mmCIF file of C-alpha atoms in Angstrom:
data_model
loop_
_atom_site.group_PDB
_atom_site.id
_atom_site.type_symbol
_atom_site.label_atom_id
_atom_site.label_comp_id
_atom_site.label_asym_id
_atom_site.label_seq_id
_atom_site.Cartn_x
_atom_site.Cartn_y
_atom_site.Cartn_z
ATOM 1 C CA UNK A 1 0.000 0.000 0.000
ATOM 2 C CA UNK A 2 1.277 3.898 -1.382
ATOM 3 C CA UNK A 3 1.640 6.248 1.594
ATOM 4 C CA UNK A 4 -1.447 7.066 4.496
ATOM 5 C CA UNK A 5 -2.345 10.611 4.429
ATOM 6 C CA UNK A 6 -3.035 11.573 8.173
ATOM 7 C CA UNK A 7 -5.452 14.742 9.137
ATOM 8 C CA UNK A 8 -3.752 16.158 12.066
ATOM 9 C CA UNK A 9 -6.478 18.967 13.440
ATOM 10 C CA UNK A 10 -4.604 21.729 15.218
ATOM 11 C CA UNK A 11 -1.588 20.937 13.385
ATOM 12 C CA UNK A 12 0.057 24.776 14.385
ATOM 13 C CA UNK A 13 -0.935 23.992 18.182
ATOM 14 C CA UNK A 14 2.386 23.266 20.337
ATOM 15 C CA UNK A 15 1.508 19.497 20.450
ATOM 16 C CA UNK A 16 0.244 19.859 16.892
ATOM 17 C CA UNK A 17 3.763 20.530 15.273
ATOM 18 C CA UNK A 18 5.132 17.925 17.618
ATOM 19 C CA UNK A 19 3.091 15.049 16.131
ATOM 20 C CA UNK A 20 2.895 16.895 12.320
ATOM 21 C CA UNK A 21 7.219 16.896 12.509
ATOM 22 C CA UNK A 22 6.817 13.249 13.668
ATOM 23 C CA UNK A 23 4.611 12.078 11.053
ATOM 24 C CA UNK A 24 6.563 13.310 8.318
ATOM 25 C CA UNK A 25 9.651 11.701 9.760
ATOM 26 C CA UNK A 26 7.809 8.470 9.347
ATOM 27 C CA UNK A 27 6.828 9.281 5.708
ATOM 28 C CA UNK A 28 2.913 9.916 6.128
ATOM 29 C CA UNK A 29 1.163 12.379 4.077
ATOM 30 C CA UNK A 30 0.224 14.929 6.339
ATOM 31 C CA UNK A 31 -3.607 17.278 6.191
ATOM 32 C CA UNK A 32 -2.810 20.543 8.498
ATOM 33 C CA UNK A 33 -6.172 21.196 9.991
ATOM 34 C CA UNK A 34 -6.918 24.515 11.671
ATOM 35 C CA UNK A 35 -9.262 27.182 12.562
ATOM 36 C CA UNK A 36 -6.545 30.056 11.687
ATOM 37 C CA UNK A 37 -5.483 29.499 8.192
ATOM 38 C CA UNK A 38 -2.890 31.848 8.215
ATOM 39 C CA UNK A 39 -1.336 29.660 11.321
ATOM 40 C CA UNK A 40 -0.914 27.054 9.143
ATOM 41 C CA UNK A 41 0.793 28.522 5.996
ATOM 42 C CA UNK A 42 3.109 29.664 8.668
ATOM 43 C CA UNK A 43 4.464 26.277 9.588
ATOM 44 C CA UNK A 44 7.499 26.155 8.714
ATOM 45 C CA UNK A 45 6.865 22.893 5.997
ATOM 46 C CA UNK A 46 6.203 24.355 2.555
ATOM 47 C CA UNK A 47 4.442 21.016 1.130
ATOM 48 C CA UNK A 48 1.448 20.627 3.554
ATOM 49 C CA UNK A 49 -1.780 19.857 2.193
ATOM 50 C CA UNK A 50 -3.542 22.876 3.676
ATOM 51 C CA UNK A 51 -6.955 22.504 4.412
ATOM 52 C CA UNK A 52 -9.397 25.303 7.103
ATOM 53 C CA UNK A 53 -11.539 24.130 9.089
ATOM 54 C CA UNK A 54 -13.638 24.784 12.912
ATOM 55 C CA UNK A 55 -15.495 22.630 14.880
ATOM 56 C CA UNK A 56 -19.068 25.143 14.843
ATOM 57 C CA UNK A 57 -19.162 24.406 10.630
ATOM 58 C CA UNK A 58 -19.033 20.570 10.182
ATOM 59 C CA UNK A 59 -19.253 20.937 6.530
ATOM 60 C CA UNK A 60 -15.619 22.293 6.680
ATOM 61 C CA UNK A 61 -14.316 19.071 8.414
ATOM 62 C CA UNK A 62 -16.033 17.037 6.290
ATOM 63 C CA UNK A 63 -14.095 18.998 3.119
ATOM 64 C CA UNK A 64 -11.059 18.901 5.686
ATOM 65 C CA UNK A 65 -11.005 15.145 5.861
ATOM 66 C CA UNK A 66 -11.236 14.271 2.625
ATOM 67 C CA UNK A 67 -8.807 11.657 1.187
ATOM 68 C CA UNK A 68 -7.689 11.325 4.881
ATOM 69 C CA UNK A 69 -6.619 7.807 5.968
ATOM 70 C CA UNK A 70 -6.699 8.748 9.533
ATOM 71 C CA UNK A 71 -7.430 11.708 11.910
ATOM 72 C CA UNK A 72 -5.490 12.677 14.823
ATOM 73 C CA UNK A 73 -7.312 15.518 17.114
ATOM 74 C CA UNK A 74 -4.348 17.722 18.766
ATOM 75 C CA UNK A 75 -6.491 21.053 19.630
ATOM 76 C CA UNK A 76 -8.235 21.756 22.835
ATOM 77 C CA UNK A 77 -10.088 22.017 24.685
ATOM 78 C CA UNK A 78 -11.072 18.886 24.297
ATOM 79 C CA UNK A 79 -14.387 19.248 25.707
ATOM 80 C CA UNK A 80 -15.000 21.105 22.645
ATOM 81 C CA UNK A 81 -13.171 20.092 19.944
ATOM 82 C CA UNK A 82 -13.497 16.272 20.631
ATOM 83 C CA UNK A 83 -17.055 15.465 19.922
ATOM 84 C CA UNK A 84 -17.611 17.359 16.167
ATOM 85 C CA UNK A 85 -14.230 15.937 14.965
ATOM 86 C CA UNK A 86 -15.180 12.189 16.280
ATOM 87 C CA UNK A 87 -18.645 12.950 14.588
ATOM 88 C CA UNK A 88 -16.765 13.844 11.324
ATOM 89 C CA UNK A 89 -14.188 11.061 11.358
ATOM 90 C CA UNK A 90 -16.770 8.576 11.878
ATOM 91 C CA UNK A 91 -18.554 10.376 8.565
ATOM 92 C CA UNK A 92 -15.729 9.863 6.936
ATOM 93 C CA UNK A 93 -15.563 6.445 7.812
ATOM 94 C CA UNK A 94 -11.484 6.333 9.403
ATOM 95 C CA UNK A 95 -9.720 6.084 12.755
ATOM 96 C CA UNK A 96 -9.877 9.065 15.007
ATOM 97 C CA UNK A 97 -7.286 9.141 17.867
ATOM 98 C CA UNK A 98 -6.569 12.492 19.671
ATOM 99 C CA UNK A 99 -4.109 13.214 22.498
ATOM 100 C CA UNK A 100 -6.563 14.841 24.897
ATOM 101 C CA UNK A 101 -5.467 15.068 28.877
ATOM 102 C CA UNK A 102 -8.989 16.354 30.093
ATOM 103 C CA UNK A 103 -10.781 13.593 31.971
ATOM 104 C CA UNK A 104 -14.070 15.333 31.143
ATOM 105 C CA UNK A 105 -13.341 15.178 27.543
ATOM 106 C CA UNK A 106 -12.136 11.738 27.891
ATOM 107 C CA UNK A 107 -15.174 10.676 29.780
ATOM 108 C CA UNK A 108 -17.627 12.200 27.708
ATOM 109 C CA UNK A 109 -15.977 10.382 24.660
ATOM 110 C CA UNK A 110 -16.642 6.983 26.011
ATOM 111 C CA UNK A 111 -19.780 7.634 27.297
ATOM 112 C CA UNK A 112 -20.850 9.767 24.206
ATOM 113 C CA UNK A 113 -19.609 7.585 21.655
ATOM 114 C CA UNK A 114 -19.322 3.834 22.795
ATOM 115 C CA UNK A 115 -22.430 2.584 21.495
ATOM 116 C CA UNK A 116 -22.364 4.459 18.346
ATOM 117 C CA UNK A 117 -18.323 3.992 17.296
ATOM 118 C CA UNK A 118 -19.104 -0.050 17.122
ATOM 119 C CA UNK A 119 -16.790 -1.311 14.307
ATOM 120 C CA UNK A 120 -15.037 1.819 14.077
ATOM 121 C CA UNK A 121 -11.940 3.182 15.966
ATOM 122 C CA UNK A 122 -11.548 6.092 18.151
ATOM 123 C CA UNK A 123 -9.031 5.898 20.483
ATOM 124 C CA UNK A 124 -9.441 8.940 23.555
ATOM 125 C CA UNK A 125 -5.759 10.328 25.685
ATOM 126 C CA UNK A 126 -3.470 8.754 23.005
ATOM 127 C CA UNK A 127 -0.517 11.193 24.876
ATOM 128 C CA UNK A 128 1.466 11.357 27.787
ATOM 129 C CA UNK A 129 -1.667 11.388 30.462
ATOM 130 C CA UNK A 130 -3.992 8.506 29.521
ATOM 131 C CA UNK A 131 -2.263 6.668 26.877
ATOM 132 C CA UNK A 132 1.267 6.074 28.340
ATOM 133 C CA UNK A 133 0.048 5.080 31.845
ATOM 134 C CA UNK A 134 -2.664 2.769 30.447
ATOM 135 C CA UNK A 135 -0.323 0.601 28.327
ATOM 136 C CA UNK A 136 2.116 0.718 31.881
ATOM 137 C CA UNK A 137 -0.566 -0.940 33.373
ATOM 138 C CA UNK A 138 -1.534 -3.023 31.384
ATOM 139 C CA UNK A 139 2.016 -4.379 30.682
ATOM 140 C CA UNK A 140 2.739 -4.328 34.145
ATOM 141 C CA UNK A 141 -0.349 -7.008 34.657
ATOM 142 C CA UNK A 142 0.587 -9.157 32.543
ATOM 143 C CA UNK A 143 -0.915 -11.932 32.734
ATOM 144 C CA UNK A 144 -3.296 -11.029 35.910
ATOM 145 C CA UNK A 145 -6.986 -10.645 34.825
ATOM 146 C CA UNK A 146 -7.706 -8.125 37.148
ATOM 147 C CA UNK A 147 -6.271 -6.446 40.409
ATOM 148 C CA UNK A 148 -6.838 -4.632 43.496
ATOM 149 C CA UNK A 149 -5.020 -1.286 42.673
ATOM 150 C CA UNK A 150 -2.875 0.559 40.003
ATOM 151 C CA UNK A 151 -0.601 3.540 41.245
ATOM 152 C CA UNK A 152 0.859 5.868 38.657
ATOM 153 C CA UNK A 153 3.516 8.038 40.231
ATOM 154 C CA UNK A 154 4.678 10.838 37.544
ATOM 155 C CA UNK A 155 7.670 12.810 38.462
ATOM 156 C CA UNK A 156 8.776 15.600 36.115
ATOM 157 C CA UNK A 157 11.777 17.813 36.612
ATOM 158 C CA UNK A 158 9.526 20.961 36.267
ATOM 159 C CA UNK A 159 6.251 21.407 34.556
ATOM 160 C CA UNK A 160 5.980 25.130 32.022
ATOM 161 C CA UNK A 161 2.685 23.965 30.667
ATOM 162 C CA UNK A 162 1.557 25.062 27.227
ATOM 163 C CA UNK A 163 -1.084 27.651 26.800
ATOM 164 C CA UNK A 164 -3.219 24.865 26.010
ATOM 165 C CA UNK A 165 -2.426 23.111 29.059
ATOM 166 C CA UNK A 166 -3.577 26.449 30.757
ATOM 167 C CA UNK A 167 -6.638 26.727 29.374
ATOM 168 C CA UNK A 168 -7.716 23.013 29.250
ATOM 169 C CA UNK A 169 -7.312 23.841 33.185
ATOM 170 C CA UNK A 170 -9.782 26.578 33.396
ATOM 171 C CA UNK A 171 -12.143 24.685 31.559
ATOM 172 C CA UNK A 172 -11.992 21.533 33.498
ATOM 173 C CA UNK A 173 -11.920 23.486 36.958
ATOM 174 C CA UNK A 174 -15.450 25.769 35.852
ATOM 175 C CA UNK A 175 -16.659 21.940 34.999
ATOM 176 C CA UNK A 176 -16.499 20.543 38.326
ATOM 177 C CA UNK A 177 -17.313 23.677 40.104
ATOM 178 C CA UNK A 178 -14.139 23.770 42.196
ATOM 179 C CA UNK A 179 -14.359 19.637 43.130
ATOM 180 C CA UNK A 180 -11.526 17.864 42.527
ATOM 181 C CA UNK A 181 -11.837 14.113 41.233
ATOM 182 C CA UNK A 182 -10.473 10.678 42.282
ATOM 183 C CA UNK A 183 -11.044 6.917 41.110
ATOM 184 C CA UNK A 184 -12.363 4.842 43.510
ATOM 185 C CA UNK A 185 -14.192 1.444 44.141
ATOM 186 C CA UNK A 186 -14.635 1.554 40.535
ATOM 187 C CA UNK A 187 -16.046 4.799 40.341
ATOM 188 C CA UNK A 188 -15.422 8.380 39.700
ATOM 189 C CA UNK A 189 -15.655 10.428 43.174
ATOM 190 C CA UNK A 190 -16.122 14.193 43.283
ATOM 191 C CA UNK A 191 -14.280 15.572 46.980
ATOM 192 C CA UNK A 192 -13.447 18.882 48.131
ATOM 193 C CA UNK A 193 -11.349 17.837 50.478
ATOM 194 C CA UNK A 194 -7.301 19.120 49.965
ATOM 195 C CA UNK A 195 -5.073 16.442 48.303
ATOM 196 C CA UNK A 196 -3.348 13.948 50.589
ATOM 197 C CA UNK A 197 0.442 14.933 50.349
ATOM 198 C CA UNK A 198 3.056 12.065 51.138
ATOM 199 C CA UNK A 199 6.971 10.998 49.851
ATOM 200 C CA UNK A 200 7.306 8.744 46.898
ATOM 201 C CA UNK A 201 10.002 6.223 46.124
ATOM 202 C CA UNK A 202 10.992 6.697 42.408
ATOM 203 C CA UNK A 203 13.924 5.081 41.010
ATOM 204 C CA UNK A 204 17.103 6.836 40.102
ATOM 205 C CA UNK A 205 17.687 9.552 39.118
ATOM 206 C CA UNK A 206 14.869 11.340 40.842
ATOM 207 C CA UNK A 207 14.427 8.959 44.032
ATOM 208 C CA UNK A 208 12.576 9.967 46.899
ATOM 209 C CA UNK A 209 10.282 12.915 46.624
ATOM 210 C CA UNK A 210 7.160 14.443 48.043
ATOM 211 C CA UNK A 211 3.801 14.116 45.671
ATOM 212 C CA UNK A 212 0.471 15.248 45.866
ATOM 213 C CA UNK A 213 -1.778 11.924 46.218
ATOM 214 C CA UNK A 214 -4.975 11.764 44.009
ATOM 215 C CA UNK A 215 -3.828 14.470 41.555
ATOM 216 C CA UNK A 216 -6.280 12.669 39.094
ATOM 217 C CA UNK A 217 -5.330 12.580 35.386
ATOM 218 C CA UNK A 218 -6.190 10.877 32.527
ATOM 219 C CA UNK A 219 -5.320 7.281 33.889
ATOM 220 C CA UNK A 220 -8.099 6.722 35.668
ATOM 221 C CA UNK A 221 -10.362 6.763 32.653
ATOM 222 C CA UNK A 222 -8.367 4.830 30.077
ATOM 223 C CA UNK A 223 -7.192 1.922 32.380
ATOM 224 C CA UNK A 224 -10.709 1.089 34.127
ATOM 225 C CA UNK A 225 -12.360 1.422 30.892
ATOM 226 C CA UNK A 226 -11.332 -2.084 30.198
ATOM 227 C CA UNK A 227 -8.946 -3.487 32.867
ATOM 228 C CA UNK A 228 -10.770 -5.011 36.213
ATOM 229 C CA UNK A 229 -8.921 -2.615 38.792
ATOM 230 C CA UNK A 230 -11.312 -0.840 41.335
ATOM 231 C CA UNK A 231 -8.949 1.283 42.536
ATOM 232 C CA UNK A 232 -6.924 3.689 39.941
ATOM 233 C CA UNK A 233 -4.325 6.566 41.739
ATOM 234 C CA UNK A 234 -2.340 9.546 40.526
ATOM 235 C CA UNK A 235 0.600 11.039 41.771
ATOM 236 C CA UNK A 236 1.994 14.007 40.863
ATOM 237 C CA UNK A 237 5.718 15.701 42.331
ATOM 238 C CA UNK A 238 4.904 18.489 44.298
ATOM 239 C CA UNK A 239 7.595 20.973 42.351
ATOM 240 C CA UNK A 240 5.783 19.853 39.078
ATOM 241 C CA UNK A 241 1.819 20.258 40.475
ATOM 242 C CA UNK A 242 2.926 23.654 41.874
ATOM 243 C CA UNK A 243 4.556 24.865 39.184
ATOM 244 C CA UNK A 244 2.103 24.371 36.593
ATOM 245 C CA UNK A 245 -0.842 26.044 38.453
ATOM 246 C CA UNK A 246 1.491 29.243 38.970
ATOM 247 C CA UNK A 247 0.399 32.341 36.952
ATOM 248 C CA UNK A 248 3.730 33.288 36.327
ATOM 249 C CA UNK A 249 5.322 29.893 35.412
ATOM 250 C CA UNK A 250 5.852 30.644 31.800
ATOM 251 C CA UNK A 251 4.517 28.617 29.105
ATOM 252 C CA UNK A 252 6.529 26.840 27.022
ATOM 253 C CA UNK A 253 7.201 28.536 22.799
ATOM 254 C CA UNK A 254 7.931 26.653 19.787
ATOM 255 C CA UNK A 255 11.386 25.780 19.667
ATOM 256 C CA UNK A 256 11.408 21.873 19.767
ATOM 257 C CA UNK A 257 11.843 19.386 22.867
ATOM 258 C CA UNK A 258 12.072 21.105 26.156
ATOM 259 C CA UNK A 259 14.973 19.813 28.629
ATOM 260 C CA UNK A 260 11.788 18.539 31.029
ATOM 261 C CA UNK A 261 12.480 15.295 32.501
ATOM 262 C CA UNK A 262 10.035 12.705 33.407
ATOM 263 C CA UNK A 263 9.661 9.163 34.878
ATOM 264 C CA UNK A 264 6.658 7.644 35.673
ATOM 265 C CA UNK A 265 6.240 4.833 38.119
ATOM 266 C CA UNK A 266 3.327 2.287 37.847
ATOM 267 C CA UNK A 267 2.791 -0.162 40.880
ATOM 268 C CA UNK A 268 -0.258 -3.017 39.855
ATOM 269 C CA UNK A 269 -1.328 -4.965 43.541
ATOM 270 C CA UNK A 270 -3.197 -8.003 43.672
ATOM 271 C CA UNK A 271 -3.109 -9.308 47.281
ATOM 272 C CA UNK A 272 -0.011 -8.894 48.610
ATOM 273 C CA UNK A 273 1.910 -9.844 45.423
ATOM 274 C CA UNK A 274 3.353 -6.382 43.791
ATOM 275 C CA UNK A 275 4.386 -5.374 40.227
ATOM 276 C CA UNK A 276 6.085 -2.380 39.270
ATOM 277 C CA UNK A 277 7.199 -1.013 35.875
ATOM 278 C CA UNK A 278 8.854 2.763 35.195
ATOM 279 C CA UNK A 279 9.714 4.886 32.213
ATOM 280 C CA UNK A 280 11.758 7.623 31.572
ATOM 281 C CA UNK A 281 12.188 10.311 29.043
ATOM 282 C CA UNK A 282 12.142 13.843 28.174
ATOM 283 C CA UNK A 283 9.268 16.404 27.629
ATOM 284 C CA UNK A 284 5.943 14.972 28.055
ATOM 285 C CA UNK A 285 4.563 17.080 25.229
ATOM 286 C CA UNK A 286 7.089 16.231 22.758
ATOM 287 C CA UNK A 287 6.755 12.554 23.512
ATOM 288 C CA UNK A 288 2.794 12.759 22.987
ATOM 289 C CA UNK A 289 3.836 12.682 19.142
ATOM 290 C CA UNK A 290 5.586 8.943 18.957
ATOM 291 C CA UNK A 291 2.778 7.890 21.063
ATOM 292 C CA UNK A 292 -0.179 9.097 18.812
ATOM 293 C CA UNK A 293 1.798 8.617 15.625
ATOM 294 C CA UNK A 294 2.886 4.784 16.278
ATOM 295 C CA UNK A 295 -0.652 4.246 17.506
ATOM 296 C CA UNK A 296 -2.149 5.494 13.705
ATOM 297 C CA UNK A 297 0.984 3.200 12.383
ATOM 298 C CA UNK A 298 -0.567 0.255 14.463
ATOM 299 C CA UNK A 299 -4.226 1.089 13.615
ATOM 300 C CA UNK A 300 -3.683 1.407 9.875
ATOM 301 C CA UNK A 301 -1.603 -1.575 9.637
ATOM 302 C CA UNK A 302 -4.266 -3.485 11.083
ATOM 303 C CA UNK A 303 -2.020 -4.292 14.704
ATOM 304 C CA UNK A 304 -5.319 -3.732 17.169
ATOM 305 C CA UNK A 305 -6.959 -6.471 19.057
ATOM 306 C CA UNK A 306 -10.467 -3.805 19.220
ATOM 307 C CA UNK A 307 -12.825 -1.300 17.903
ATOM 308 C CA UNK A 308 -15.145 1.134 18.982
ATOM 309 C CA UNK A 309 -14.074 3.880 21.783
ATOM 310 C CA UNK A 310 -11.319 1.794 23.239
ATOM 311 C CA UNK A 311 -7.596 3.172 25.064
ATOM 312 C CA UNK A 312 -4.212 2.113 24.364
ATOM 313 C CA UNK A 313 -3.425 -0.589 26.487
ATOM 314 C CA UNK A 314 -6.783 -2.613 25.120
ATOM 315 C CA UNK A 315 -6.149 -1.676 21.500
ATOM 316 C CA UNK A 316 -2.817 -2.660 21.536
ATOM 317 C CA UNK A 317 -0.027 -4.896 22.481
ATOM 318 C CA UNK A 318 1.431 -2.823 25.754
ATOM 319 C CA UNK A 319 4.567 -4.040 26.196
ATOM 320 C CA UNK A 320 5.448 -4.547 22.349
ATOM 321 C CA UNK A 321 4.061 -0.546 22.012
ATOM 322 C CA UNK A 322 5.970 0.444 24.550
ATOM 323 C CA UNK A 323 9.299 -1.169 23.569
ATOM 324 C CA UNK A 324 8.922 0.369 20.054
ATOM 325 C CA UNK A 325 9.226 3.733 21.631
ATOM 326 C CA UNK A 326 12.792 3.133 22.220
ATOM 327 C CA UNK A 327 15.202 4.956 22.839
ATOM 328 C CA UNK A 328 12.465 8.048 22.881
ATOM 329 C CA UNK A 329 11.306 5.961 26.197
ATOM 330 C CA UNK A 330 13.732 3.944 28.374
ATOM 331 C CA UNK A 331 11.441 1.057 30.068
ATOM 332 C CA UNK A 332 12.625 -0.479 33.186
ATOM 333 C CA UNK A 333 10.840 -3.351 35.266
#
């Protein structure tokens, strides 16, 4: 089969030129997406296909997708942008993936969508938060069949968040009217109660640091959505959590990787036996773009195990994705 020719909807966003940059590495033919077409003549590849396009006028996504083999959604907020362009991939009859940290957005996509994406594929949180700590988890069980509780401990150097990032935040703290959210006895718990704070045990280099307990992200929508774990917690380094709520943390520009370091730490318990997996890497926007793009790869080669709304770690083969994002990733455990 000739080349796949891969919609990429905010292609000018920070994330957006991340994953375009990545796909054209890997030799797909890339559709720049956007609401600002002047944005996208200015990116800095003079042979993208072109095309304009905004979520309020589904007419221009479906003239946006056309010919495309594949979309990939990288523009929040999600919780507005996720819904039309799922409506219009599934129109167009190919894969929609996006790489969407909102929970809301990620929870409205399953609920919104899973009876009416059957035989299709949309994949929610194919990024950093969602995707990467669902296939952990699901490599790290093995062969279990289900298990009492899944940690994810993420520990990042320092944490400049984009402006999307920033606003994303806004959006998803007007949404739950202040609450904060955990995961539960299998279910989604609104508390205003302050976040537990305790010390963490990473491995080298970070080691021991305090994290804010129950700083809820993605994870604990893509992992319960199809592994039996009741209980699904977030960690997040207290430099990193502080930082990225501070006004005058600056947000990161456009000039390629960041020197951000990250390693997140997944711990699986069933009874008292324990297992624990850990990756490291740099700049968990920048690495959002192998993710996504070697999930398309799998999905249009036909390497999925199911359809319909489904995350990473059920789509896929976790520990096989995960070693394929060497040496982006370095996997230890």
């Amino acid at each position: 089969m000739g080349t796949y020719d891969v919609a990429v909807f905010g292609a000018y966003g920070h994330t957006g030129r991340f994953v375009v940059e990545e796909l054209r590495e890997r030799g797909f033919g890339v559709l720049a997406v956007g609401r600002d077409e002047a944005k996208l003549r200015g990116l800095p590849w003079s042979d993208l296909d072109i095309r304009q396009a905004s979520v309020d006028d589904a007419a221009s996504l479906d003239r946006a997708f056309k010919g495309a083999d594949a979309v990939i959604n990288a523009a929040g907020p999600f919780v507005d942008t996720a819904a039309p362009v799922i409506e219009a991939a599934l129109r167009a009859g190919v894969p929609y993936l996006d790489v969407a940290a909102e929970l809301e957005a990620n929870m409205d996509t399953f609920a919104h969508f899973g009876d009416r994406a059957v035989g299709a594929t949309v994949i929610p949180a194919m990024a950093f938060f969602g995707g990467l700590g669902d296939l952990m988890v699901t490599a790290a069980m093995g062969d279990w069949k289900s298990a009492d509780e899944a940690h994810i401990a993420y520990a990042l150097s320092s944490w400049h968040p984009t402006e999307g990032t920033r606003a994303a935040g806004k959006v998803s703290r007007e949404r739950r009217g202040g609450q904060r959210i955990r995961f539960s006895g299998g279910r989604i718990e609104y508390r205003d109660d302050a976040l537990p704070e305790l010390d963490w045990d990473f491995p080298a280099p970070f080691g021991t640091r305090a994290v804010l307990g129950e700083f809820t992200m993605a994870d604990v929508v893509t992992v319960p959505s199809h592994l039996a774990i009741p209980e699904v917690t977030t960690y997040m380094t207290v430099n990193a959590a502080r930082e990225v709520v501070t006004p005058e943390t600056p947000t990161l520009g456009a000039n390629g990787p960041s020197s951000q370091e990250f390693l997140v730490d997944v711990v699986v318990r069933s009874g008292a036996a324990e297992r624990r997996i850990a990756v490291r890497g740099q700049d968990i926007y920048a690495i959002t773009a192998p993710l996504v793009v070697e999930a398309v790869q799998r999905v249009l080669d036909g390497r999925t195990k199911a359809t319909g709304v489904v995350s990473a770690g059920e789509v896929f083969d976790a520990a096989d994705f995960l070693a394929a994002l060497a040496p982006r990733i370095t996997v230890t455990g």
